[in-house]
Amino acid sequence: MGSSTITRPKREVPANTGNTMRQFGSRTQWFALIALVVGLFAYWLTHAGLTDDGYITLDYARAFATDGTWGMTPGLESNSATSPFNVLLLAGLMFLAKLITGETSPIIVLGIVTVAAMVATAAWWSVISKRLGISWSSALTGLVLVLLSPFALSVVGLETQLLLALLVGLFAEGLRGRPVLFGVLAGLTILTRLDSVIVVFALSLALAGVRRKWWRALVPTLIVGLPWFVTSWLTLGSAIPDTLAIKQQTELPGGWTFKTGLWLFVSSANSAVPAILSLIPAVLGLIALIYWVAKVRGGRLAPLAILGGAGVLYFLVYLAIDPAAFLWYYVPTVALLTFFFAGALDPLSMRIRAVRASALRAVVGLVLAVGTLIPELLHGLPWQTPPIFGNWALPTEYMRIGNDLATRLNGEGMLAPGEVGTLMFGCQCDIIDQFSDRGAAIPYLRRQVNKAGPLTKWAYELNYANLDWTKQRTPLRWRMEWHPGWISPRPDVWNVHSPGIGPGHFIMLPIDAPKSPVIFPPEKPYYPPES
């Protein structure tokens, strides 16, 4: 009581070591098998309904696998990929797929990475749960709730699953006192999402097995991470992706930011149920963590409190930055608090007689898992869109428009309407915006540098020391706009629909045409008859 020093619980080394090791292996194998099944199901469920940002990642990986371009399409360089490791991993597998089959097969490769990340998460979580004496049923509850979380499945295509696997792996290897492997995973974690560096640093301080031999963790971290950042700084003009500067200038309709974003998700008719189901175990985990800090501060939950605390820290960092409310910013916190909730199920259920404790844990886990799964199944099989979705059109509609543009543009580029990933994936042509064209990003970068404070400005200037600030946007003849409502079809108009936004349309215009009004055009909206 009263001390937060992390020591190995006495129950970790029972007398029958051989039997314990067999049980340890059995749990790892079973959890990996369960994650494999869940991962394959999750891939099939989500593969046709990825978010636009998920397709941006696939665009980057396909371009790099095709001709080595670091950008969203071959020959058009940019540096907006938030997750270099995820892109490089996908690109490497796409390159192998192309060597073997002649096709890069991006969606299949994404499935391989997604399933592998889920299996890795399960294996490392089994290490943690076994080491901390968490019961089989409670550990399984945590795993299934994290893997099936509507928050996490809604952002398949991004680096989220990979990041979760690495964060859980970091904690597992730190708990086992393996600083070198911790360092390797730390480097990969930072390459997966740079904003995770604060969590990596916190875990390295909190886990005694890493802290006492910090140099053995630091060296592999630098060996793994530095080569990319130095290469990016020298060849791409910045070590840190442009998204850091661009996203701070992004404003969502309604002014929703990270501080208010959760309310956006739970108050929207289309996303309320999956959002609430994602948040229930995380909120329960937060309540349990607060109780542990206030009343316990010791026992077998002490190491796991570090993991839950890392999730809270990640949330607080974003709360301070307060960027626009993108769903993937919340997933790490939700997942890590869910794992703490799973660990807290054991002491909570032990307040009841031992015979009933196991049954209680099983019932709680079953209710939460089934309650999460049913709405996901009712959303459609497979999904046309994620259950929490804010793009202007269905992925299939964007693909159709992209295929049309491939013919219409005939090798020319076009200014993007505000969403670019799926259009470019379908078109495989130059759809230009600040994420896909470095020249188009320059005004955003210059604006962010100019408005930064002295210290931040110095950091930005160092980051962009090798950037060619004179680079111009690709010359264009066409642009595309989105407007609400359907209108009479014609060759330069595509009517679309989004569950969260409603009917809308895209229109292709000459680049120098007058900007259209918000509600376009002044004609009676056209609603195609139902087929």
XYZ file of C-alpha atoms in Angstrom:
531
model
C 0.000 0.000 0.000
C 1.139 3.541 -0.651
C 4.096 2.529 -2.835
C 3.932 2.325 -6.610
C 7.204 0.386 -6.941
C 6.634 -2.427 -9.421
C 7.663 -5.847 -8.136
C 6.881 -9.266 -9.436
C 3.831 -10.745 -7.667
C 4.574 -13.745 -5.474
C 2.067 -15.896 -7.306
C 4.070 -15.597 -10.515
C 6.404 -18.471 -9.591
C 4.310 -21.407 -8.394
C 5.894 -24.655 -7.308
C 4.955 -26.630 -10.401
C 6.977 -24.674 -12.918
C 6.729 -27.227 -15.728
C 2.961 -27.307 -15.533
C 2.875 -23.530 -15.404
C 4.960 -23.260 -18.576
C 2.648 -25.684 -20.352
C -0.313 -23.598 -19.283
C 1.504 -20.471 -20.401
C 2.051 -21.954 -23.844
C -1.516 -23.134 -24.016
C -2.879 -19.680 -23.255
C -0.653 -18.036 -25.848
C -1.611 -20.569 -28.497
C -5.317 -20.288 -27.754
C -5.272 -16.499 -27.710
C -3.316 -16.386 -30.965
C -5.785 -18.811 -32.560
C -8.761 -16.768 -31.362
C -7.132 -13.587 -32.677
C -6.489 -15.292 -36.023
C -10.164 -16.184 -36.359
C -11.311 -12.743 -35.208
C -8.766 -11.074 -37.495
C -9.867 -12.997 -40.576
C -13.480 -12.168 -39.773
C -12.597 -8.498 -39.188
C -10.730 -8.329 -42.507
C -13.655 -9.814 -44.422
C -16.100 -7.554 -42.587
C -14.174 -4.327 -43.282
C -12.326 -4.873 -46.565
C -14.951 -3.267 -48.825
C -15.728 -0.314 -46.543
C -12.474 1.401 -45.607
C -12.261 5.072 -44.689
C -10.729 7.593 -47.084
C -7.665 7.929 -44.837
C -7.200 4.167 -44.984
C -6.979 4.385 -48.760
C -4.397 7.174 -48.444
C -2.152 4.669 -46.646
C -2.718 2.085 -49.386
C -2.005 4.708 -52.062
C 1.340 5.461 -50.417
C 2.281 1.801 -50.082
C 1.276 0.952 -53.659
C 3.232 3.888 -55.104
C 6.354 2.965 -53.132
C 6.041 -0.703 -54.114
C 5.526 0.236 -57.771
C 8.403 2.610 -58.479
C 9.846 3.791 -55.164
C 7.926 7.088 -55.047
C 7.235 8.323 -51.514
C 3.822 9.709 -52.309
C 0.288 8.705 -53.163
C 0.848 8.022 -56.854
C 3.968 7.092 -58.834
C 6.010 10.146 -59.782
C 4.231 12.594 -57.436
C 6.255 13.068 -54.262
C 4.776 14.101 -50.916
C 5.557 13.515 -47.243
C 2.190 13.234 -45.546
C 2.285 9.554 -44.522
C 1.738 9.633 -40.763
C 3.039 6.091 -40.300
C 6.263 5.362 -42.205
C 6.617 1.878 -40.712
C 3.082 0.886 -41.691
C 3.597 2.161 -45.243
C 6.969 0.423 -45.584
C 5.562 -2.839 -44.222
C 2.596 -2.755 -46.604
C 4.820 -1.709 -49.520
C 7.269 -4.543 -48.855
C 4.476 -7.116 -48.934
C 2.966 -5.517 -52.050
C 6.358 -5.709 -53.764
C 6.590 -9.403 -52.919
C 3.031 -9.947 -54.133
C 3.893 -8.243 -57.408
C 6.964 -10.428 -57.876
C 4.896 -13.567 -57.297
C 1.546 -12.732 -58.923
C 2.192 -9.646 -61.049
C -0.238 -7.598 -58.928
C 0.359 -5.502 -55.798
C -2.983 -6.679 -54.314
C -3.269 -3.837 -51.737
C -6.480 -5.047 -50.060
C -5.156 -8.574 -49.557
C -1.862 -7.234 -48.209
C -3.783 -4.989 -45.825
C -5.616 -8.082 -44.584
C -2.335 -9.895 -43.924
C -0.955 -6.990 -41.884
C -4.226 -6.485 -39.990
C -4.567 -10.148 -39.036
C -0.878 -10.422 -38.113
C -1.154 -7.343 -35.886
C -4.171 -8.827 -34.098
C -2.362 -12.128 -33.532
C 0.677 -10.271 -32.182
C -1.554 -8.264 -29.847
C -3.083 -11.499 -28.573
C 0.271 -13.208 -28.044
C 1.747 -10.296 -26.100
C -1.451 -9.821 -24.087
C -1.318 -13.490 -23.124
C 2.224 -12.894 -21.792
C 1.034 -9.919 -19.756
C -2.087 -11.567 -18.399
C -0.292 -14.775 -17.445
C 2.576 -12.913 -15.796
C 0.196 -10.766 -13.733
C -2.019 -13.690 -12.755
C -5.080 -12.438 -14.638
C -7.646 -15.192 -15.039
C -8.240 -16.839 -18.393
C -11.789 -15.480 -18.706
C -10.894 -11.901 -17.787
C -7.891 -11.861 -20.133
C -9.986 -13.260 -22.969
C -12.676 -10.649 -22.317
C -10.135 -7.856 -22.677
C -8.678 -9.316 -25.862
C -12.008 -9.833 -27.608
C -13.322 -6.386 -26.632
C -10.181 -4.703 -27.998
C -10.135 -6.685 -31.241
C -13.873 -6.251 -31.892
C -14.062 -2.615 -30.786
C -16.127 -0.624 -33.322
C -13.658 2.232 -32.838
C -10.741 0.025 -33.913
C -12.566 -1.740 -36.751
C -13.823 1.584 -38.121
C -10.244 2.649 -38.857
C -8.907 -0.554 -40.433
C -6.600 0.567 -43.221
C -4.772 3.004 -41.000
C -1.899 2.042 -38.693
C -4.114 1.596 -35.627
C -3.985 -2.206 -35.344
C -0.231 -2.183 -35.831
C 0.184 0.535 -33.200
C -1.890 -1.389 -30.653
C 0.195 -4.516 -31.204
C 3.427 -2.574 -30.697
C 2.184 -0.779 -27.570
C 1.089 -4.057 -25.974
C 4.372 -5.650 -27.068
C 6.358 -2.778 -25.549
C 4.652 -3.274 -22.225
C 5.014 -7.060 -22.335
C 8.734 -6.995 -23.077
C 9.355 -4.241 -20.558
C 7.493 -6.256 -17.940
C 9.693 -9.244 -18.731
C 12.815 -7.123 -18.283
C 14.014 -7.270 -21.882
C 15.374 -3.774 -22.576
C 16.929 -4.573 -25.958
C 13.704 -5.962 -27.419
C 11.833 -3.102 -25.728
C 14.138 -0.710 -27.578
C 13.547 -2.373 -30.947
C 9.790 -2.206 -30.430
C 10.086 1.391 -29.205
C 11.777 2.402 -32.461
C 9.078 0.666 -34.514
C 6.337 2.231 -32.385
C 7.685 5.741 -32.962
C 7.964 5.003 -36.692
C 4.355 3.816 -36.627
C 3.053 6.985 -34.958
C 5.411 9.731 -33.876
C 2.922 10.949 -31.254
C 3.414 7.636 -29.404
C 6.880 8.809 -28.308
C 5.395 10.186 -25.078
C 3.949 6.739 -24.250
C 7.251 5.035 -25.088
C 9.090 7.439 -22.801
C 6.574 6.974 -19.962
C 6.754 3.165 -20.178
C 10.554 3.246 -20.187
C 10.498 5.220 -16.939
C 7.725 3.234 -15.254
C 8.983 -0.280 -16.007
C 11.905 -1.057 -13.702
C 13.368 -3.692 -16.011
C 13.859 -1.029 -18.681
C 14.646 1.941 -16.455
C 17.544 0.203 -14.701
C 19.181 -0.647 -18.029
C 17.962 2.335 -20.006
C 21.014 2.484 -22.279
C 20.302 -1.050 -23.506
C 16.870 0.144 -24.611
C 17.967 3.527 -25.972
C 20.600 2.203 -28.394
C 18.274 -0.161 -30.346
C 15.568 2.528 -30.327
C 17.952 4.899 -32.092
C 19.271 2.193 -34.425
C 15.735 1.326 -35.545
C 14.250 4.825 -35.686
C 16.998 7.256 -36.681
C 17.810 5.935 -40.186
C 14.332 6.717 -41.444
C 14.123 10.177 -39.891
C 17.587 11.138 -41.204
C 16.782 9.785 -44.667
C 13.451 11.602 -44.717
C 15.094 14.853 -43.569
C 17.765 14.674 -46.259
C 15.720 13.382 -49.201
C 12.127 14.467 -48.525
C 12.894 17.834 -46.930
C 11.534 17.019 -43.466
C 12.084 14.366 -40.831
C 8.540 14.684 -39.489
C 5.590 14.166 -41.887
C 3.771 17.268 -43.105
C 0.581 16.037 -41.460
C 1.794 17.468 -38.133
C 1.504 20.976 -39.596
C -1.458 20.337 -41.894
C -3.723 18.617 -39.364
C -3.323 21.518 -36.926
C -4.988 23.710 -39.557
C -7.755 21.230 -40.359
C -11.236 22.246 -39.252
C -14.213 19.920 -39.382
C -17.740 21.183 -40.171
C -19.274 22.277 -36.894
C -15.869 23.017 -35.375
C -15.543 19.590 -33.739
C -12.170 19.095 -32.060
C -10.595 16.371 -29.936
C -12.126 17.888 -26.793
C -15.660 17.552 -28.153
C -15.168 14.645 -30.560
C -16.454 11.877 -28.315
C -19.718 13.747 -27.934
C -19.896 13.993 -31.736
C -19.658 10.215 -32.031
C -22.095 9.326 -29.231
C -24.659 11.977 -30.203
C -24.834 11.150 -33.900
C -27.724 8.858 -34.803
C -25.541 6.807 -37.136
C -22.601 6.268 -34.800
C -24.109 6.449 -31.301
C -24.551 2.713 -30.671
C -21.089 1.553 -31.855
C -19.421 4.529 -30.160
C -21.100 3.848 -26.816
C -20.295 0.129 -27.043
C -16.627 0.983 -27.685
C -16.506 3.385 -24.766
C -18.266 1.278 -22.099
C -15.288 -0.998 -21.231
C -12.877 1.934 -21.520
C -14.935 4.083 -19.150
C -15.201 1.168 -16.725
C -11.439 0.761 -17.008
C -10.926 4.454 -16.256
C -13.184 4.233 -13.184
C -11.262 1.162 -12.004
C -7.943 2.943 -12.584
C -9.052 5.993 -10.610
C -10.222 3.741 -7.767
C -6.917 1.860 -7.819
C -4.915 5.104 -7.623
C -7.096 6.496 -4.829
C -7.563 3.377 -2.687
C -5.117 0.617 -3.591
C -1.866 1.662 -5.313
C -0.343 -1.786 -5.112
C -1.016 -5.467 -5.647
C -1.117 -7.392 -8.880
C -2.858 -4.570 -10.750
C 0.079 -2.203 -10.196
C 1.951 -3.149 -13.410
C -1.246 -3.102 -15.456
C -2.014 0.359 -14.074
C 1.053 1.539 -15.987
C -0.548 0.373 -19.240
C -3.861 2.018 -18.389
C -2.033 5.146 -17.310
C -0.197 5.223 -20.651
C -3.591 5.314 -22.360
C -4.685 8.231 -20.188
C -1.402 10.044 -20.926
C -1.923 9.608 -24.673
C -5.398 11.121 -24.292
C -4.114 14.073 -22.263
C -1.472 14.895 -24.873
C -4.139 15.110 -27.557
C -6.367 17.065 -25.207
C -3.602 19.676 -24.912
C -3.014 19.809 -28.691
C -6.773 19.638 -29.449
C -6.654 18.823 -33.181
C -9.743 18.111 -35.274
C -11.781 15.153 -34.013
C -10.524 12.170 -36.005
C -11.611 8.792 -34.660
C -8.199 7.100 -34.712
C -6.813 9.545 -32.144
C -9.024 7.931 -29.488
C -8.381 4.236 -30.224
C -5.123 3.700 -28.252
C -6.631 5.180 -25.086
C -9.823 3.137 -25.459
C -7.863 -0.082 -26.031
C -5.392 0.324 -23.159
C -8.125 1.245 -20.679
C -10.128 -1.758 -21.874
C -7.171 -4.001 -21.033
C -7.040 -2.482 -17.542
C -10.768 -3.091 -17.141
C -10.161 -6.759 -18.001
C -7.498 -7.012 -15.314
C -9.761 -5.301 -12.786
C -12.508 -7.892 -13.369
C -10.641 -10.385 -11.185
C -10.478 -8.420 -7.911
C -13.971 -7.086 -8.576
C -15.454 -10.557 -9.002
C -13.527 -11.883 -5.978
C -15.744 -9.770 -3.756
C -18.289 -12.463 -4.472
C -17.771 -16.050 -3.333
C -15.054 -17.826 -5.358
C -17.504 -20.288 -6.924
C -19.490 -17.427 -8.406
C -16.525 -15.236 -9.342
C -15.552 -17.239 -12.402
C -19.137 -17.384 -13.615
C -19.534 -13.637 -13.111
C -16.424 -12.880 -15.163
C -17.612 -15.167 -17.943
C -21.080 -13.584 -18.009
C -19.708 -10.024 -18.056
C -17.304 -10.875 -20.860
C -19.969 -12.686 -22.889
C -22.519 -9.888 -22.523
C -20.050 -7.187 -23.541
C -18.613 -9.188 -26.459
C -21.993 -10.231 -27.857
C -23.392 -6.742 -27.278
C -20.522 -5.324 -29.320
C -20.726 -7.919 -32.089
C -24.481 -7.810 -32.797
C -24.606 -4.176 -34.050
C -21.499 -4.847 -36.158
C -23.263 -7.779 -37.811
C -26.441 -5.739 -38.308
C -24.417 -3.011 -40.044
C -24.174 -5.250 -43.128
C -22.088 -8.198 -44.266
C -19.550 -7.145 -45.353
C -19.636 -3.461 -44.447
C -20.180 -0.832 -47.135
C -18.883 1.723 -44.669
C -17.479 1.527 -41.153
C -20.146 1.988 -38.443
C -18.462 5.277 -37.477
C -18.005 7.074 -40.780
C -17.779 10.701 -41.865
C -16.730 10.689 -45.526
C -18.901 12.304 -48.195
C -19.481 9.163 -50.265
C -19.428 5.396 -49.962
C -16.095 3.782 -50.847
C -17.764 2.010 -53.788
C -19.062 5.364 -55.071
C -15.625 6.928 -54.784
C -14.182 3.937 -56.662
C -16.746 4.367 -59.434
C -15.922 8.065 -59.730
C -12.202 7.272 -59.689
C -12.613 4.781 -62.528
C -14.557 7.384 -64.532
C -11.880 9.995 -63.878
C -9.149 7.675 -65.121
C -10.827 7.896 -68.534
C -11.968 11.520 -68.340
C -8.647 12.995 -67.231
C -6.583 10.946 -69.690
C -3.346 11.458 -67.786
C -4.058 14.981 -66.546
C -4.346 15.919 -62.876
C -7.301 17.361 -60.963
C -7.678 19.381 -57.768
C -9.241 17.185 -55.091
C -12.672 18.023 -53.658
C -11.484 17.664 -50.039
C -11.168 13.882 -49.819
C -8.502 12.260 -51.918
C -7.548 8.726 -50.834
C -10.281 6.565 -52.365
C -10.547 8.665 -55.524
C -6.831 8.278 -56.153
C -6.956 4.563 -55.342
C -9.651 4.042 -57.983
C -8.259 6.462 -60.555
C -4.520 5.796 -60.122
C -3.993 9.312 -61.399
C -2.950 12.681 -59.944
C -5.693 13.928 -57.604
C -4.042 16.960 -56.070
C -4.304 18.369 -52.565
C -1.975 19.217 -49.679
C -1.590 15.531 -48.787
C -0.769 14.230 -52.261
C 1.343 17.075 -53.713
C 4.280 18.652 -51.865
C 3.863 21.899 -53.769
C 0.256 22.152 -52.624
C 1.393 21.556 -49.033
C 3.923 24.415 -49.005
C 1.378 27.183 -48.147
C 0.121 25.111 -45.188
C 3.653 24.500 -43.951
C 4.662 28.148 -44.310
C 1.529 29.302 -42.472
C 2.142 26.918 -39.565
C 5.792 27.935 -39.242
C 4.951 31.646 -39.305
C 2.332 31.434 -36.561
C 4.388 29.182 -34.242
C 5.953 30.433 -31.015
C 9.740 30.934 -30.782
C 10.665 27.422 -29.629
C 8.159 25.650 -31.884
C 9.188 27.825 -34.822
C 12.823 26.866 -34.283
C 11.817 23.165 -34.294
C 9.793 23.605 -37.491
C 12.650 25.457 -39.199
C 15.080 22.696 -38.248
C 12.663 20.044 -39.507
C 12.222 21.849 -42.842
C 15.855 22.964 -43.227
C 16.220 20.891 -46.422
C 12.799 21.659 -47.907
C 12.566 23.382 -51.284
C 10.184 26.193 -50.321
C 9.904 27.307 -53.958
C 8.183 24.095 -55.055
C 4.881 24.803 -56.812
C 1.668 22.823 -57.030
C 1.269 20.609 -60.096
C -0.366 22.654 -62.927
C -4.002 21.643 -63.352
C -6.907 22.189 -65.735
C -9.661 20.677 -63.606
C -11.026 20.680 -60.101
C -13.822 18.811 -58.331
C -16.288 20.089 -55.743
C -18.751 18.374 -53.407
C -22.138 19.889 -52.563
C -25.145 18.618 -50.596
C -28.180 17.201 -52.383
C -28.639 15.249 -55.584
C -29.029 17.062 -58.917
C -29.891 16.086 -62.482
C -27.282 13.644 -63.776
C -24.880 14.728 -66.487
C -21.381 13.611 -67.522
C -19.601 15.972 -65.121
C -21.823 15.177 -62.109
C -21.793 12.166 -59.797
C -24.586 11.776 -57.231
C -23.477 10.081 -54.017
C -24.722 9.299 -50.537
C -23.165 8.968 -47.089
C -24.967 7.530 -44.051
C -23.827 10.318 -41.745
C -24.115 13.211 -44.195
C -26.903 12.281 -46.580
C -27.192 12.794 -50.341
C -24.643 14.915 -52.145
C -22.963 15.285 -55.490
C -19.542 15.866 -57.000
C -19.097 18.124 -59.970
C -16.061 18.456 -62.221
C -15.206 22.023 -63.231
C -12.415 23.894 -65.034
C -9.750 24.970 -62.539
C -10.469 28.674 -63.161
C -14.286 28.435 -63.026
C -15.941 30.658 -60.388
C -16.291 28.956 -57.026
C -19.734 27.463 -56.655
C -22.072 28.483 -53.815
C -22.391 26.256 -50.787
C -25.732 24.904 -51.995
C -25.310 24.134 -55.674
C -26.964 24.641 -58.080
C -30.083 26.875 -58.025
C -32.298 24.117 -59.366
C -34.708 21.707 -57.781
C -32.791 18.809 -56.183
C -33.029 15.611 -58.199
C -33.516 12.343 -56.353
C -32.968 9.255 -58.535
C -35.805 6.736 -58.330
C -35.175 3.702 -56.178
C -34.135 0.679 -58.217
